[in-house]
Tab-separated table of C-alpha atoms in Angstrom:
chain	number	residue	atom	x	y	z
A	181	UNK	CA	-13.045	-10.029	-23.543
A	182	UNK	CA	-13.679	-7.619	-21.758
A	183	UNK	CA	-13.659	-9.980	-19.179
A	184	UNK	CA	-9.991	-10.474	-19.272
A	185	UNK	CA	-9.615	-6.667	-18.603
A	186	UNK	CA	-10.458	-7.100	-15.421
A	187	UNK	CA	-9.043	-10.971	-14.642
A	188	UNK	CA	-5.237	-8.657	-15.375
A	189	UNK	CA	-6.745	-5.871	-13.424
A	190	UNK	CA	-7.002	-8.155	-10.430
A	191	UNK	CA	-4.201	-9.962	-10.949
A	192	UNK	CA	-1.418	-7.357	-11.629
A	193	UNK	CA	-3.158	-5.249	-8.602
A	194	UNK	CA	-2.764	-9.134	-6.656
A	195	UNK	CA	0.565	-9.530	-8.118
A	196	UNK	CA	1.411	-5.954	-6.062
A	197	UNK	CA	-0.211	-6.777	-3.519
A	198	UNK	CA	2.246	-10.106	-2.922
A	199	UNK	CA	5.300	-7.371	-2.987
A	200	UNK	CA	3.454	-5.590	0.052
A	201	UNK	CA	2.581	-3.087	-2.024
A	202	UNK	CA	-1.163	-1.406	-2.267
A	203	UNK	CA	-2.729	-3.306	-4.597
A	204	UNK	CA	-5.637	-0.580	-5.248
A	205	UNK	CA	-3.071	1.289	-6.440
A	206	UNK	CA	-2.922	-0.690	-9.888
A	207	UNK	CA	-6.918	-1.766	-9.826
A	208	UNK	CA	-7.971	1.407	-8.894
A	209	UNK	CA	-6.283	3.020	-12.119
A	210	UNK	CA	-6.396	0.414	-14.259
A	211	UNK	CA	-10.849	-0.214	-13.273
A	212	UNK	CA	-11.529	3.993	-13.752
A	213	UNK	CA	-8.753	5.151	-16.716
A	214	UNK	CA	-8.285	1.984	-18.741
A	215	UNK	CA	-11.689	-0.830	-18.078
A	216	UNK	CA	-14.086	3.282	-17.799
A	217	UNK	CA	-15.243	2.395	-14.222
A	218	UNK	CA	-16.735	4.972	-12.279
A	219	UNK	CA	-14.604	6.045	-9.480
A	220	UNK	CA	-16.867	4.932	-6.400
A	221	UNK	CA	-17.524	1.103	-8.193
A	222	UNK	CA	-13.674	1.414	-8.745
A	223	UNK	CA	-13.300	1.578	-4.827
A	224	UNK	CA	-15.883	-0.883	-4.195
A	225	UNK	CA	-14.085	-2.688	-5.937
A	226	UNK	CA	-11.192	-2.552	-4.375
A	227	UNK	CA	-12.168	-2.443	-0.760
A	228	UNK	CA	-13.827	-6.117	-2.011
A	229	UNK	CA	-10.307	-7.122	-3.319
A	230	UNK	CA	-8.599	-6.498	0.158
A	231	UNK	CA	-10.454	-8.566	2.318
A	232	UNK	CA	-9.496	-12.130	1.029
A	233	UNK	CA	-5.494	-10.093	0.482
A	234	UNK	CA	-5.626	-8.806	4.203
A	235	UNK	CA	-6.404	-12.203	5.928
A	236	UNK	CA	-4.119	-13.691	4.129
A	237	UNK	CA	-1.774	-11.610	4.854
A	238	UNK	CA	-2.687	-11.358	8.037
A	239	UNK	CA	-2.394	-15.287	8.240
A	240	UNK	CA	0.729	-15.651	6.264
A	241	UNK	CA	2.028	-12.968	9.223
A	242	UNK	CA	0.406	-14.881	11.867
A	243	UNK	CA	2.207	-18.123	10.373
A	244	UNK	CA	5.916	-16.250	10.769
A	245	UNK	CA	5.296	-14.484	13.966
A	246	UNK	CA	4.977	-10.649	13.056
A	247	UNK	CA	2.387	-10.218	15.525
A	248	UNK	CA	2.602	-8.041	18.133
A	249	UNK	CA	0.204	-8.773	19.859
A	250	UNK	CA	-0.173	-6.026	22.486
A	251	UNK	CA	-1.786	-3.510	20.678
A	252	UNK	CA	-3.464	-5.384	18.102
A	253	UNK	CA	-6.852	-4.862	19.792
A	254	UNK	CA	-6.383	-1.231	20.364
A	255	UNK	CA	-5.174	-0.850	16.585
A	256	UNK	CA	-8.087	-3.229	15.607
A	257	UNK	CA	-10.127	-0.510	17.597
A	258	UNK	CA	-9.510	2.782	16.611
A	259	UNK	CA	-8.975	1.147	12.767
A	260	UNK	CA	-12.748	0.598	12.483
A	261	UNK	CA	-13.406	3.828	14.578
A	262	UNK	CA	-11.723	5.479	11.360
A	263	UNK	CA	-13.137	3.042	9.259
A	264	UNK	CA	-16.637	3.764	9.647
A	265	UNK	CA	-17.064	7.602	9.552
A	266	UNK	CA	-14.458	7.516	6.794
A	267	UNK	CA	-16.188	5.182	4.416
A	268	UNK	CA	-19.999	7.803	5.662
A	269	UNK	CA	-18.135	10.547	4.553
A	270	UNK	CA	-16.959	8.958	1.078
A	271	UNK	CA	-19.662	8.011	-0.571
A	272	UNK	CA	-21.512	11.188	-0.121
A	273	UNK	CA	-18.328	13.443	-1.506
A	274	UNK	CA	-19.001	13.574	-4.991
A	275	UNK	CA	-16.579	11.427	-7.658
A	276	UNK	CA	-14.534	14.044	-8.144
A	277	UNK	CA	-13.612	15.045	-5.636
A	278	UNK	CA	-12.337	11.314	-4.460
A	279	UNK	CA	-10.920	10.788	-7.666
A	280	UNK	CA	-8.812	13.460	-7.188
A	281	UNK	CA	-8.082	12.832	-3.777
A	282	UNK	CA	-6.849	9.408	-4.794
A	283	UNK	CA	-4.386	11.052	-7.447
A	284	UNK	CA	-2.980	12.825	-5.056
A	285	UNK	CA	-3.028	9.907	-2.990
A	286	UNK	CA	-1.017	8.255	-4.745
A	287	UNK	CA	1.093	10.513	-5.694
A	288	UNK	CA	2.525	11.123	-1.838
A	289	UNK	CA	3.516	7.699	-1.737
A	290	UNK	CA	5.049	7.712	-5.013
A	291	UNK	CA	7.399	10.363	-3.478
A	292	UNK	CA	6.855	8.674	-0.297
A	293	UNK	CA	8.692	5.627	-1.196
A	294	UNK	CA	11.361	7.373	-3.577
A	295	UNK	CA	12.886	9.319	-0.842
A	296	UNK	CA	12.199	5.845	1.290
A	297	UNK	CA	14.568	4.476	-1.866
A	298	UNK	CA	17.173	6.685	-2.427
A	299	UNK	CA	17.897	6.828	1.961
A	300	UNK	CA	18.443	2.661	2.079
A	301	UNK	CA	20.278	3.491	-1.218
A	302	UNK	CA	22.360	6.052	-0.086
A	303	UNK	CA	23.046	3.970	3.578
A	304	UNK	CA	24.208	0.780	0.848
A	305	UNK	CA	26.537	2.854	-0.247
A	306	UNK	CA	27.587	3.957	2.224
A	307	UNK	CA	27.963	0.782	4.514
A	308	UNK	CA	29.711	-0.583	1.233
A	309	UNK	CA	33.084	1.139	1.957
A	310	UNK	CA	35.285	-1.099	4.117
A	311	UNK	CA	36.552	0.876	6.876
A	312	UNK	CA	39.933	1.217	7.223
A	313	UNK	CA	41.955	-1.205	10.212
A	314	UNK	CA	41.860	0.466	12.910
A	315	UNK	CA	45.142	-0.892	15.479
A	316	UNK	CA	43.748	-0.669	19.371
A	317	UNK	CA	46.714	1.127	20.610
A	318	UNK	CA	45.804	0.360	24.128
A	319	UNK	CA	46.737	-2.868	24.677
């Protein structure tokens, strides 16, 4: 029956990923808190989970023409150059620090998303009021 909880956590993370929000924001806490998986194992599982979802997203964005090819090589190169040392550091960090760092990251992302949502809501409210009709008197 434990496999069912893992499947449900994966399903929820997949749905969240499909919405454009990182699935790891759901998957890692679900694995560590609800399923008592170690922090490192949860983050490893999340990285494996990320590969197919990223591949599908990339194919979709290529199909839709959303990829700017001009900076793609630089972005890929620097992404790999940053990921390798970050991964080497992450495997040497104490799991408690890794957990706390991830919690801070999630908190920062939540605040960022809330602020972004409030700004969009404010913009929509401001633009919903129809501007008064003005007459051009310089004719």
